[in-house]
Each structure stands twice: as C-alpha cells, then as structure tokens.
Short mmCIF file of C-alpha atoms in Angstrom, two decimals:
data_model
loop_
_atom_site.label_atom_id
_atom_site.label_comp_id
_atom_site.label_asym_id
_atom_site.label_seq_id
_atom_site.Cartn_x
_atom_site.Cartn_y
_atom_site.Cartn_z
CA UNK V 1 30.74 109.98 10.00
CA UNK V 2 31.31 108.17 7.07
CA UNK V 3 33.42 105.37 8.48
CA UNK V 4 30.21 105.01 11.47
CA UNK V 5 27.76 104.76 8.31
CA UNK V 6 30.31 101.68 7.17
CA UNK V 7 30.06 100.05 10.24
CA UNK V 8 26.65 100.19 10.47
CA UNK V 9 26.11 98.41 6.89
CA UNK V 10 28.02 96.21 7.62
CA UNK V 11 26.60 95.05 10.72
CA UNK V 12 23.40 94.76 8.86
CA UNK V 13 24.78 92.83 6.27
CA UNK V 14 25.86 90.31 8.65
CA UNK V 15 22.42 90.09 10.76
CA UNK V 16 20.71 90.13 7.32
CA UNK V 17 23.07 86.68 6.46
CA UNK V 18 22.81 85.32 10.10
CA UNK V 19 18.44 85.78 9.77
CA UNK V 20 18.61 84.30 6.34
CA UNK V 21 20.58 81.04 7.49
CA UNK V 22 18.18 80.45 10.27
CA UNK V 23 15.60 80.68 7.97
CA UNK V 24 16.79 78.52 5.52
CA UNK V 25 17.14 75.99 8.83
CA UNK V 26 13.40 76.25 9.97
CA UNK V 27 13.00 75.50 6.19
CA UNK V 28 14.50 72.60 5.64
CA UNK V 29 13.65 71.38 9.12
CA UNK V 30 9.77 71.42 8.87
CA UNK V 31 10.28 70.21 4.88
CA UNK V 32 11.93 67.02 5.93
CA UNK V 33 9.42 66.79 8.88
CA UNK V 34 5.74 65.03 8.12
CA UNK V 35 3.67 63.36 10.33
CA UNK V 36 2.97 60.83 7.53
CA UNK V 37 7.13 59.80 8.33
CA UNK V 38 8.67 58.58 11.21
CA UNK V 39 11.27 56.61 12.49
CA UNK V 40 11.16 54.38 15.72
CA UNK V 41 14.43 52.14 16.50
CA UNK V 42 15.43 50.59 13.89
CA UNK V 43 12.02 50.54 12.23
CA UNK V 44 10.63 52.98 9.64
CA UNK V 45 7.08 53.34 9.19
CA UNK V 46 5.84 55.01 5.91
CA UNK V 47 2.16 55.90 5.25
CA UNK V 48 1.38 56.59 1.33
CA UNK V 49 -2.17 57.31 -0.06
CA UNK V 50 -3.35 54.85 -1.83
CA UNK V 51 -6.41 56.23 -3.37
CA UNK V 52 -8.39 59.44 -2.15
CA UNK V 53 -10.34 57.59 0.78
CA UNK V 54 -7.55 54.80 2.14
CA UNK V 55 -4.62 54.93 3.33
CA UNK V 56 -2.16 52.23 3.36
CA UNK V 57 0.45 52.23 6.39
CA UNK V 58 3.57 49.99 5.58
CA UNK V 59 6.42 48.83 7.62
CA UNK V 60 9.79 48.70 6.19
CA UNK V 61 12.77 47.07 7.91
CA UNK V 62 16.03 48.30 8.30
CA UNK V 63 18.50 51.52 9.08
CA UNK V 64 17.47 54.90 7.66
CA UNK V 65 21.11 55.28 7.13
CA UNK V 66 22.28 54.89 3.60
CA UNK V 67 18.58 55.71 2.32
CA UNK V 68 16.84 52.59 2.73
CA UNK V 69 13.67 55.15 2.90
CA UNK V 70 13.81 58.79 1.27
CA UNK V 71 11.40 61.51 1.67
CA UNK V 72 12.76 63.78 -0.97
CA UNK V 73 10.36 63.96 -3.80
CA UNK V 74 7.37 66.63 -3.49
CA UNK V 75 4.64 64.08 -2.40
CA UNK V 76 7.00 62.48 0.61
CA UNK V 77 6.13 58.71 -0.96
CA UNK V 78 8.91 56.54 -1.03
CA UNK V 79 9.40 54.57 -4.01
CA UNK V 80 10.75 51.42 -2.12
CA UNK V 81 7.98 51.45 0.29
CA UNK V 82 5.11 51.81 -1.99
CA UNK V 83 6.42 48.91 -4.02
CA UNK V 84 6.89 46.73 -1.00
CA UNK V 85 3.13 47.59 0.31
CA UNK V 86 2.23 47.09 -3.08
CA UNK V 87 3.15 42.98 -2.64
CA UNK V 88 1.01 40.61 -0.67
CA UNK V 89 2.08 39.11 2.57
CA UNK V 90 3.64 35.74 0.51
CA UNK V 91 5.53 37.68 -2.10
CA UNK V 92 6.50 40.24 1.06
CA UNK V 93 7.74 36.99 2.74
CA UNK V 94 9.50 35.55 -0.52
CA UNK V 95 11.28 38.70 -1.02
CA UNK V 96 13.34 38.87 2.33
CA UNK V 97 13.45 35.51 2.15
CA UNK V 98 15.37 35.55 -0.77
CA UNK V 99 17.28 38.37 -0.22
CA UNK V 100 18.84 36.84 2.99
CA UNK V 101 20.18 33.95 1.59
CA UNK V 102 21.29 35.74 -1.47
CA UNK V 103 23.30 37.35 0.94
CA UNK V 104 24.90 34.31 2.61
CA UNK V 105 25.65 33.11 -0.78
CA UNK V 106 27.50 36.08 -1.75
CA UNK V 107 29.16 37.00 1.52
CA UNK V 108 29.82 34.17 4.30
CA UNK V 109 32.30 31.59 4.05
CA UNK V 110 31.42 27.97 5.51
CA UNK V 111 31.36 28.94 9.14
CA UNK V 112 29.76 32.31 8.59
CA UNK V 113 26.80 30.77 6.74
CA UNK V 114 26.08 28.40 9.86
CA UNK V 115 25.30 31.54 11.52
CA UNK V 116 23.87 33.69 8.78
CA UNK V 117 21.25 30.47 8.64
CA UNK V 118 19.34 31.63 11.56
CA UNK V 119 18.22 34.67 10.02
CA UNK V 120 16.47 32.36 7.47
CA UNK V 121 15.12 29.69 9.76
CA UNK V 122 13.78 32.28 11.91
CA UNK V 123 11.81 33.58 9.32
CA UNK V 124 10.54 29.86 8.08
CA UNK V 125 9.31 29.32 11.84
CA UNK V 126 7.53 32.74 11.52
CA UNK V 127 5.79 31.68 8.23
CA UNK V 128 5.01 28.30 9.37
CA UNK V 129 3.12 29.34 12.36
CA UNK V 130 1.63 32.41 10.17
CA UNK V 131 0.75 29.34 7.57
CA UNK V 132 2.49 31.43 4.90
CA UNK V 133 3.67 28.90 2.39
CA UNK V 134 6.78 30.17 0.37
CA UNK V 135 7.45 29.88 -3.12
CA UNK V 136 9.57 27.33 -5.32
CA UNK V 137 11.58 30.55 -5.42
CA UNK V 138 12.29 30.89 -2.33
CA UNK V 139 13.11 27.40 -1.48
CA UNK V 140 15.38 27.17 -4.26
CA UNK V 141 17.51 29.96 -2.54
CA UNK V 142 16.64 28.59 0.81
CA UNK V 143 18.30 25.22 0.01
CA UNK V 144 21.20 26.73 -1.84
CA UNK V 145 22.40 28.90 1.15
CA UNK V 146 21.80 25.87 3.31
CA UNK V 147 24.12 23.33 1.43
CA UNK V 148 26.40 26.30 1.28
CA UNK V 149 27.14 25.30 5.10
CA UNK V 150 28.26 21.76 3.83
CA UNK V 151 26.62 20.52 7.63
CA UNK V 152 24.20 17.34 7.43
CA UNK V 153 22.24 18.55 10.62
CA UNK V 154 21.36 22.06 9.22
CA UNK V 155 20.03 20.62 6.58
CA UNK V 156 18.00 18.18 8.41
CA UNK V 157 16.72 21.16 10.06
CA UNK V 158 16.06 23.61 7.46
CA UNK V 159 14.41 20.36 4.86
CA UNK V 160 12.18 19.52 8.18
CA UNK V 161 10.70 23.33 8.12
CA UNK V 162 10.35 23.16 4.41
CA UNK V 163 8.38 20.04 5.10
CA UNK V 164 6.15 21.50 7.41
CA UNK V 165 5.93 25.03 5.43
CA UNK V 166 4.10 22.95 2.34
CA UNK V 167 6.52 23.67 -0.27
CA UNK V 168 7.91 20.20 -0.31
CA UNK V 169 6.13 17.21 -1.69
CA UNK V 170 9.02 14.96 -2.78
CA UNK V 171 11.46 14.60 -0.39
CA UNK V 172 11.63 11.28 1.01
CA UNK V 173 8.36 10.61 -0.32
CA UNK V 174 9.91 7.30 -1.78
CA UNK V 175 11.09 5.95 1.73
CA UNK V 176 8.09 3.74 2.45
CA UNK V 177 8.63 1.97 -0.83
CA UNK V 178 12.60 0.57 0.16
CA UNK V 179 12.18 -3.15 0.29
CA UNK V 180 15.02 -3.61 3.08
CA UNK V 181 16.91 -6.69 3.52
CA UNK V 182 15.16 -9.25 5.47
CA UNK V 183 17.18 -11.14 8.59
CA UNK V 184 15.32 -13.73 8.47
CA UNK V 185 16.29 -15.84 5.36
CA UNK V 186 13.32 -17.82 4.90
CA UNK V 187 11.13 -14.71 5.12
CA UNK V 188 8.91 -14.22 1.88
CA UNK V 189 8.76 -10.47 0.56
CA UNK V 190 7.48 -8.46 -2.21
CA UNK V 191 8.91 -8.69 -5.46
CA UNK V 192 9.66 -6.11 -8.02
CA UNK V 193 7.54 -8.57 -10.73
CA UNK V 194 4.58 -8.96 -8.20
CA UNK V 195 5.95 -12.56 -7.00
CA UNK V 196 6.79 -13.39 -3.46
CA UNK V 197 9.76 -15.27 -2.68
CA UNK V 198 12.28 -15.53 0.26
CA UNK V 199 15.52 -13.77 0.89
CA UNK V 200 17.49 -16.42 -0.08
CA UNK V 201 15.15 -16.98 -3.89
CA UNK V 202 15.34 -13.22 -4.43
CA UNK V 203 19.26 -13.08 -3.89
CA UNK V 204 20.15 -15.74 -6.19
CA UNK V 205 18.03 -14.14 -8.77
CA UNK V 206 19.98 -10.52 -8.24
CA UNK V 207 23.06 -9.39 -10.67
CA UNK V 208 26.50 -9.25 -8.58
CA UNK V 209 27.81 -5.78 -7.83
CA UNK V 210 30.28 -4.80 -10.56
CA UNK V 211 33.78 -5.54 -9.93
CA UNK V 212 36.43 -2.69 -9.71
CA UNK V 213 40.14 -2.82 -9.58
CA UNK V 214 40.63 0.34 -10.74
CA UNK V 215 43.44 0.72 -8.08
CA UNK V 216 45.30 -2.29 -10.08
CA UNK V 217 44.52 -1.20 -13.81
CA UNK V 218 45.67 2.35 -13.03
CA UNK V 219 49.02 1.21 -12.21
CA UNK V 220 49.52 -1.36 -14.55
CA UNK V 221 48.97 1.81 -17.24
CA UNK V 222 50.81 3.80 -15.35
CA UNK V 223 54.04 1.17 -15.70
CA UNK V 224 52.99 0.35 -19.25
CA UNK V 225 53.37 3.92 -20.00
CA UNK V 226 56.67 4.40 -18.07
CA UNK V 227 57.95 1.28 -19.94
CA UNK V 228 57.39 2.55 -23.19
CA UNK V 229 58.53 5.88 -22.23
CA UNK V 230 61.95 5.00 -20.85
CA UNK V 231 62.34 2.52 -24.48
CA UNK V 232 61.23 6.09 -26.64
CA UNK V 233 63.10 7.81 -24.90
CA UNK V 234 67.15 5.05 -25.32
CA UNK V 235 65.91 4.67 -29.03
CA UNK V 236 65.85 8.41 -29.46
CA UNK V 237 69.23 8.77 -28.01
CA UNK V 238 70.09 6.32 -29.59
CA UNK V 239 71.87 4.34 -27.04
CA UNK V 240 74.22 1.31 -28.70
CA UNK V 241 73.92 -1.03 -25.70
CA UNK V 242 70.72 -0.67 -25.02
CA UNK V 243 68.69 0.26 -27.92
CA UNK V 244 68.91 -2.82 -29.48
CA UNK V 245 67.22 -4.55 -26.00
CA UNK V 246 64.87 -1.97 -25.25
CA UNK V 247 63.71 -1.66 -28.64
CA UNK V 248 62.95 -5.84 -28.82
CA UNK V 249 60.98 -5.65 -25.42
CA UNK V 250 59.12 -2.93 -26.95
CA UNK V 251 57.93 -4.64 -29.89
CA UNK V 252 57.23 -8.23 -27.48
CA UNK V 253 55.01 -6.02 -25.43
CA UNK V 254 53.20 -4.75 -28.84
CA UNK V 255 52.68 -8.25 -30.36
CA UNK V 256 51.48 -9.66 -26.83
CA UNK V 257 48.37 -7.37 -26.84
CA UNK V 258 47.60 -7.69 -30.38
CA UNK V 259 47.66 -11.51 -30.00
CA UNK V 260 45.55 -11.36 -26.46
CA UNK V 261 43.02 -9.00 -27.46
CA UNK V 262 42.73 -9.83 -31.04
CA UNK V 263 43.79 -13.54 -31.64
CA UNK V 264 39.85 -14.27 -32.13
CA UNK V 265 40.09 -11.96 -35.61
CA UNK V 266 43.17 -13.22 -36.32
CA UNK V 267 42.35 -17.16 -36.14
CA UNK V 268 39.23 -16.38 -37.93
CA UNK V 269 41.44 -14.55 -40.99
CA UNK V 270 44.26 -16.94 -40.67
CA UNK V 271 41.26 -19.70 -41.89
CA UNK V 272 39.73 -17.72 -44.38
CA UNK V 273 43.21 -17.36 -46.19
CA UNK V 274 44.33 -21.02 -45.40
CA UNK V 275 41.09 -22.33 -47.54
CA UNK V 276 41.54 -19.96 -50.09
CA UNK V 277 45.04 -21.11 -50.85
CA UNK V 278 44.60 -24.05 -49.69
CA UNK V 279 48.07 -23.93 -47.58
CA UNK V 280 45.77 -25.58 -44.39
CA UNK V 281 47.66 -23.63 -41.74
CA UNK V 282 45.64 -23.83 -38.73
CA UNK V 283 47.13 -21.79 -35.72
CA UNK V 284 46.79 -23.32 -31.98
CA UNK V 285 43.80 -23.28 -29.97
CA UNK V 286 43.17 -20.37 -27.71
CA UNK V 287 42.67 -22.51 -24.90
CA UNK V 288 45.86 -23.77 -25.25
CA UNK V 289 48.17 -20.76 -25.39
CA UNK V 290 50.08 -19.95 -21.90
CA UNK V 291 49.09 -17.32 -19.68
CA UNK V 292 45.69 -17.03 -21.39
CA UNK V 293 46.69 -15.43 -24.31
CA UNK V 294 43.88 -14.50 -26.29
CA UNK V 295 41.23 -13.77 -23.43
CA UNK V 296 42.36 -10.55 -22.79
CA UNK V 297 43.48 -10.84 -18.97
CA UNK V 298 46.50 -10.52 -19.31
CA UNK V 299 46.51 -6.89 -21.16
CA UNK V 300 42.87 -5.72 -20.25
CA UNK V 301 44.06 -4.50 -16.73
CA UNK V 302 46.61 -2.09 -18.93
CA UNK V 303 43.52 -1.11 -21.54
CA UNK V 304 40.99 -0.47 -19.27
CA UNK V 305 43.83 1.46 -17.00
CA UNK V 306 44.04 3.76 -19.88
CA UNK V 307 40.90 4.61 -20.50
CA UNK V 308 40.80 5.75 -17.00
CA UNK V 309 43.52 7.56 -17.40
CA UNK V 310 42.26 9.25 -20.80
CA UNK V 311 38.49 9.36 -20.77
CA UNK V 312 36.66 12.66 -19.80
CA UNK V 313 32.76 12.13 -20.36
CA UNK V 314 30.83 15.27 -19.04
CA UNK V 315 27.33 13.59 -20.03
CA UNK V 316 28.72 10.24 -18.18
CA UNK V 317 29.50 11.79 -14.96
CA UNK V 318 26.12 14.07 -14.59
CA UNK V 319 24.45 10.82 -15.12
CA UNK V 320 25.83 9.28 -11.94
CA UNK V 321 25.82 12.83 -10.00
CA UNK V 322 22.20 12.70 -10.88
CA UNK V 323 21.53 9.21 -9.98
CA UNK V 324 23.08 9.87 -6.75
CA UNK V 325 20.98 13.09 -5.72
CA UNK V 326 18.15 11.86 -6.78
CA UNK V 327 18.08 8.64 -4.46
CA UNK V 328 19.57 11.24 -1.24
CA UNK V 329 16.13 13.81 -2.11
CA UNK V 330 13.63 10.81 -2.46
CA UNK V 331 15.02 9.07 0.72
CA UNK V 332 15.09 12.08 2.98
CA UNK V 333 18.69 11.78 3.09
CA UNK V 334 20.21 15.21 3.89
CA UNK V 335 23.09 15.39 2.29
CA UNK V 336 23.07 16.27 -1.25
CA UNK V 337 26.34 15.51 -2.60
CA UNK V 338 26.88 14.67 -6.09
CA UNK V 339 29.83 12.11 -5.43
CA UNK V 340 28.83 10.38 -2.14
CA UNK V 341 31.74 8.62 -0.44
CA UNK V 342 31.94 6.04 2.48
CA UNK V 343 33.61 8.67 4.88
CA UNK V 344 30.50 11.48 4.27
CA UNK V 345 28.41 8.52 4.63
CA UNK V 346 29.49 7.54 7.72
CA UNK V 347 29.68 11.03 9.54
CA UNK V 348 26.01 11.44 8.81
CA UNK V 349 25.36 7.95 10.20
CA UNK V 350 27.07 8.79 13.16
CA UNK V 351 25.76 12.16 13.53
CA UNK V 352 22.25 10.60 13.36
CA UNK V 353 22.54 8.29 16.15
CA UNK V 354 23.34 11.43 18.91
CA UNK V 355 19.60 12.48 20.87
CA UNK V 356 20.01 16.04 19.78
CA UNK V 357 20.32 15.54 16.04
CA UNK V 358 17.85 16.54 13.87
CA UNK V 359 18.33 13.69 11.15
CA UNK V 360 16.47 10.91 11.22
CA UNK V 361 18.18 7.67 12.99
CA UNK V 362 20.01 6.20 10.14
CA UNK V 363 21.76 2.74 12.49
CA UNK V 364 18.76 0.44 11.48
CA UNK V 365 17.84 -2.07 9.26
CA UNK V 366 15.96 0.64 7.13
CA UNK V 367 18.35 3.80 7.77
CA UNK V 368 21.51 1.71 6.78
CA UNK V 369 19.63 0.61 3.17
CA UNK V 370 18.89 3.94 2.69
CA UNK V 371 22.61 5.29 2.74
CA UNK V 372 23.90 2.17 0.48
CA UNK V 373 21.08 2.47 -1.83
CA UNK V 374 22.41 6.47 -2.25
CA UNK V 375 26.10 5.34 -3.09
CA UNK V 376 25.53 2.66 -5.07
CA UNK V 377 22.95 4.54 -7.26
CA UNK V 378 25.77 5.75 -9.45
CA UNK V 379 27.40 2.72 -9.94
CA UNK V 380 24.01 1.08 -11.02
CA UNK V 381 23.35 4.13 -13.48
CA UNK V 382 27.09 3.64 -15.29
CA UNK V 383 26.55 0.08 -15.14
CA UNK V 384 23.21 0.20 -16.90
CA UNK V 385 24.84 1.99 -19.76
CA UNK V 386 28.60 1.05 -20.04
CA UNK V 387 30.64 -2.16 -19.73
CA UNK V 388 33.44 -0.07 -17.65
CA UNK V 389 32.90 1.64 -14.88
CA UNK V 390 34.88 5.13 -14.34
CA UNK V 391 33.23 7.77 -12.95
CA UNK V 392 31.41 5.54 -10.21
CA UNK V 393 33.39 2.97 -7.42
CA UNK V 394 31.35 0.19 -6.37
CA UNK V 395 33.92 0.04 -3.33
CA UNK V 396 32.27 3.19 -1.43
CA UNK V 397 29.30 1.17 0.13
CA UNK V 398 31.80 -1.54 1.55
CA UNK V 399 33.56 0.99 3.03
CA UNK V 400 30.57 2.82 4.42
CA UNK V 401 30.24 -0.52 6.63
CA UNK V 402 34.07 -1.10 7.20
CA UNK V 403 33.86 2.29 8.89
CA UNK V 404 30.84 1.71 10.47
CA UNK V 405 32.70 -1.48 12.29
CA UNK V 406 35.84 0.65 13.26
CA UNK V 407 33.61 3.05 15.58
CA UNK V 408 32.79 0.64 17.91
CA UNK V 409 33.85 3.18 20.58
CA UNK V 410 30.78 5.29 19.09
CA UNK V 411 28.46 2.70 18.41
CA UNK V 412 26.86 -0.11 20.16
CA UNK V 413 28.01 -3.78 18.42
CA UNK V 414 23.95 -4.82 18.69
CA UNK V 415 23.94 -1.68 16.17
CA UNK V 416 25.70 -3.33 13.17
CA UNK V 417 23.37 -5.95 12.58
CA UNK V 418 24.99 -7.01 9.38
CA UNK V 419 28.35 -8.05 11.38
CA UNK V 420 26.17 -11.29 12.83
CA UNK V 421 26.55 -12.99 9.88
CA UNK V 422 29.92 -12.42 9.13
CA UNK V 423 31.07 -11.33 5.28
CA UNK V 424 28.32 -13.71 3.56
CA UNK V 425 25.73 -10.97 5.37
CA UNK V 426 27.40 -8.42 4.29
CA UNK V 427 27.96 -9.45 0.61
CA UNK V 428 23.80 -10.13 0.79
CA UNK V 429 23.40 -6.78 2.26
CA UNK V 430 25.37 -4.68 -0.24
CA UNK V 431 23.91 -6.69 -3.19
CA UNK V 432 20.30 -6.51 -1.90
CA UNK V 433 21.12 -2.55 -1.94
CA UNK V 434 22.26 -3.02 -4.94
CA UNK V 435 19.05 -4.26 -6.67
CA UNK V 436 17.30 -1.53 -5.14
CA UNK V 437 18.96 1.51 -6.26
CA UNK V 438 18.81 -0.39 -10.18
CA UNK V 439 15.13 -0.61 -9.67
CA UNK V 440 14.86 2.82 -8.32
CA UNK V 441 16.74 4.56 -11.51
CA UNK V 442 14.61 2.23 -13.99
CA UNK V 443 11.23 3.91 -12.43
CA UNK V 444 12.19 7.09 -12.01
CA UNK V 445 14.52 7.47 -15.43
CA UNK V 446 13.21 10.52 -16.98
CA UNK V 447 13.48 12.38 -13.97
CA UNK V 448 16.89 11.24 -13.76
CA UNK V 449 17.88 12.09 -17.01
CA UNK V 450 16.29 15.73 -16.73
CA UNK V 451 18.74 16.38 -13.54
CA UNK V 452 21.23 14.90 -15.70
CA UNK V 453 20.92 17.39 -18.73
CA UNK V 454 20.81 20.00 -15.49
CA UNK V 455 23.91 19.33 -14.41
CA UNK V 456 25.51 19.28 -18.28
CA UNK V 457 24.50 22.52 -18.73
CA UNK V 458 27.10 23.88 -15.98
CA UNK V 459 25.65 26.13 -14.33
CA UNK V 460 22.98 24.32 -11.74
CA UNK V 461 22.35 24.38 -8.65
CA UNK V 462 21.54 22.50 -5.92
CA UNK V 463 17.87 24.15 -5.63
CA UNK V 464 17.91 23.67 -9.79
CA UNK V 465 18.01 20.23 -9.01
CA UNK V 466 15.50 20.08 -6.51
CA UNK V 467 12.94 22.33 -8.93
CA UNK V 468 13.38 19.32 -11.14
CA UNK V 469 12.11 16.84 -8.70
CA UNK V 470 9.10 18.91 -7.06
CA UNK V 471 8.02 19.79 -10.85
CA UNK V 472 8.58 23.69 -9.77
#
C-alpha cells in the first residue's frame, strides 16, 4: 500500500510540473502577443501612444532578428521606434541616408561600393520625386561613398540627382563664365580688364606656361650625388691611387658652383676690397667666362634637382590639391581628384563621348577647356607663389591632348579640333587654358585657401571639401 501511495505522488508531481510548464507557455505567449505589434515580411509596424487621444503608427525597416524592434519593457513601446517617429520625414530621410553610405564606407571595397550605390541612388530618386531635399549632412556622406567607387560616370550620376534634389548650388555653377579659346583668330572677345581684343592681342598679352624639366634636374642630382658619394666614399678608404684624383674632381665640382651661382657676390666683393687697398684687381666679365659660368645654367639643373629631391611642403601641396578640386566642383567636372593627371583626364574624356554616359560631352571646344583649365590649376597656384615648381607638372595638360591624338580608333579626327593647326594651336590652346585657371584662383582665393587649410589639417574629406564650397 505504501509503495501504490508513492506512485501515486509521484504521478502528481509530474502532471503538477507538466500543467505548470504549459502555463508558463500560454504566459509568455499572450505577453509577447499585442495587437499594437506586428510583423509583416520584412516590415515591422509599431504603434506607440503619443498622448492620451492620438496615436502615432510608425514603420520601421528591417529584420526582427537581432532586435531591431523589442517589445520587452511593460508598456510594449520600443525605444528605437518612438525615436524614429519622433523625426520628421527629412531628418527620417537623412538618417538612412546616412547610414547607408556609412556602411559602404566601412564595408565594400571598390567594386562592392558600385553596387552598394544603388541602395543610395534609389533613395535620392525617391526623395526627388517626394521633393524631400536632404541635408548638407547627408550629401557630405552621399559624395564620400560615391568617390569611394573611384568611377567618373557614378559620379556624374549621383552629382546630377544632387542637382536636381536642391542641395547643390555650386557645382558647375562657374561653367558659363570659361572664356574658351576662339578658332577664329581675328575674333574679338571679352577681356578679364573689361577690354575687347582678338585672339591673337589677348595671347601675346598672356604669361607662358612654366617650364619643367624636372625629369632632367632629377637626374643630374641624382649623378651629382652618386659622384660625390663614390669620391666620400675612396677618400674614406683611403685609396692611394685614387684618392688623390677623386678628391681634386671633388673640390673642381665645389668651386664650379660657387663661381656659377655666386660670381655676382663675389665680383661685387672682389671691388670693394680692390678700392680699399687699392691693389685694382678687377676679375673677368661674366659674359665672358666659358660655359656661362656665373648664370647659373650650368649648376641650377643640379640645385633645383635637389630641392626636389629634399623638399616636403604639406601647406604647398594642399594648395595645389585645392586649386585643383576646386576648378573640377565649379566646372561640373566629375572627378574629384586632388592630383589630376593626363591619363584620368583622358578616360573621362573618352568615357564622355559614349551615348549612354551620364557625363556631360567633354570632346568640344568648351568640354576640352574645361579639363585643361582643371590640371593646370595647380601649376598656376604654385606658380603664383614660388619660383620652382614641385608639387605641380605643367606637362599633364600636353599630355591630356597627346593622348587624346593616339585614340583615333575611339575618336573621330573632326573631334580634335586643336590638331588643325598643328603645334602653334596647340601651344595657344594650352596657354589660353592657362590664363584661365590663373584668373579663376585670383577670384575665388579665399575659398581656395579655406580648402587648402582643409586639407592641412589631415583628416578631410572629399564631402569636407565640398561643405566648403556650398558654404554648408
């Protein structure tokens, strides 16, 4: 009997556990149910009471997985949700907005964020037609992910919906002001001091396009350097046969740039002491001297190939990356690199020219000033402020053409106007371009330098630079 009454209990025991699990089910079922949540596809729709009369219904996108929405707190209000529905439409726009390309910048490579990009344009065509216009915010991040894709064309395409969104007032607002080069030489334009004169007048009134040999300079520091190397290094050995020879070229090569760098000071003390003393020496005439001693030719190429060599100026180069975005933004060129080269040049002018690209044509008259004015706005910045150019290379918008000419299979020859007049049109051309971009940096300076200080500071961005120009 008393083993049945064991049995018994214990069978109650259990159906007392198994009826307190299923109650703890029901529980926890109807507590996580509410009418005022529900999920359908991939959408969660949360309704919160706003005050004792309204009630706000709010749409939040995204997985209920990894608790995007939660229902666990006593009133069933999610935190996330109330905050979102809290935000108007622009700031609820502005917010995914920038949270998607935050996303491309911190997770795609290059060919990943070409397709990440039409989650953002997407959205830009939805605020467009909803006439929702986004914030400098926004755009700043917008523009950032874009030029994360390094591609010409999506940024054509993503500058063109910024355009039309109304958050853009600057770029390529300076196009209709590009005097281009006129192919008719007697043609009369506009000049900068209010004056009109003809192709020909204005040219011979232009500065000529800094030279550059830095190619040439470079190397002769280069063999300078070796020279006196390879002499150091015998003397320090001290090498009887040759020491005696290398250490005699060594000192020829030091009094040959004193004298052709510095024979001016020296003539000039050389009298001083001679009247003084009245000894009347009197050395030779520079003019005179072989090789052209004493103009500095003959040693500058190995001076100014060392300062190459040894001069880093931070506040230098920002001045020609600035220079050179700034004439890209105002001329609705999409490409915003800081160092523009012929060959990136050239792709875009090529890549404007196909009937499906979004960028503007670029093979005209117009298009083709545009793209030399952008690389030869560095070299007009450095030359407006130092004798030497270094960070800048005059010899990019040359090549731009050269290139140009060597895609004939690509282009039609009526299409490179310039080549009609042979290498007088295109010296005109490039110095023409040249004039512009000066006169473009010496009205728009302060700008200029603000992008500049920007870019010193290390740690801007693409959009940071942009801000500058809209005023944001």
């Amino acid at each position: 009997q008393d083993i049945r009454i064991r049995e018994n209990s214990f069978a109650m025991s259990y159906i007392a556990r198994f009826l307190s699990i299923v109650v703890c089910l029901r529980s926890s079922t109807f507590a996580f149910y509410n009418p005022s949540t529900y999920s359908r596809g991939d959408r969660v729709w949360v309704k919160s009471k706003a005050n004792e009369n309204e009630v706000i219904s709010s749409e939040v996108n995204g997985s209920t997985e990894g608790g995007l929405v939660s229902v666990a707190s006593q009133d069933n209000k999610s935190r996330l949700a109330s905050a979102f529905a809290a935000l108007d439409e622009t700031e609820q726009y502005d917010a995914v907005l920038t949270g998607l390309c935050a996303k491309i910048l911190d997770d795609n490579t290059d060919d990943e964020t070409r397709a990440a990009l039409k989650d953002p344009i997407k959205l830009m065509q939805e605020m467009n037609a909803r006439r929702v216009t986004a914030s400098g915010r926004s755009l700043m991040a917008l523009i950032d992910a874009t030029c994360a894709s390094q591609d010409a064309t999506a940024m054509s395409e993503m500058m063109s919906l910024c355009l039309k969104n109304g958050g853009l007032s600057q770029y390529g607002a300076l196009q209709s002001l590009l005097n281009p080069l006129p192919s008719n030489p007697s043609t009369k334009v506009l000049c900068p001091d209010g004056s009109r004169k003809t192709r020909e007048e204005r040219l011979n009134g232009l500065v000529e396009i800094p030279v550059d040999n830095r190619g040439e300079e470079v190397t002769s520091a280069l063999g300078f350097l070796g020279f006196a190397g390879v002499c150091t290094i015998f003397n320090t050995l001290r090498v009887d046969e040759i020491t005696p020879y290398t250490s005699t070229l060594f000192l020829v090569l030091i009094i040959i740039g004193i004298l052709d760098n510095f024979y001016d000071l020296i003539d000039f003390t050389t009298k001083i002491v001679s009247k003084s003393n009245g000894s009347g020496m009197k050395l030779p005439e520079k003019e005179s001297l072989p090789m052209n001693l004493g103009t500095g030719q003959l040693s500058g190429s190995v001076f100014r190939g060392l300062a190459r060599l040894i001069t880093i100026d931070t506040e230098r180069e920002c001045q020609c990356e600035a220079a050179a975005f700034y004439a890209a933004y105002v001329f609705g060129l999409p490409c915003f690199a800081f160092q523009p080269n012929a060959l990136e040049s050239a792709v875009m002018v090529v890549e404007s020219t196909k009937k499906t690209s979004p960028i503007d044509p670029l093979l005209s008259s117009v298009g083709i000033q545009k793209v030399l004015v952008w690389l030869l706005a560095p070299v007009a910045m450095e030359s407006s402020k130092h004798p030497q150019l270094v960070m800048s290379d005059p010899r990019e918008s040359a090549g731009l053409l050269e290139r140009l000419e060597d895609k004939v299979s690509l282009l039609k020859d009526e299409d490179l106007f310039w080549t009609d007049g042979g290498e007088a049109e295109k010296a005109d051309l490039l110095k023409w371009a040249y004039a512009e971009a000066d006169l473009l940096l010496r009205d728009n300076r302060q700008v200029i330098d603000e992008i500049s200080k920007q870019l010193a500071s290390g740690a801007a961005t693409v959009g940071d630079c942009v801000a500058v120009i809209e005023g944001w």
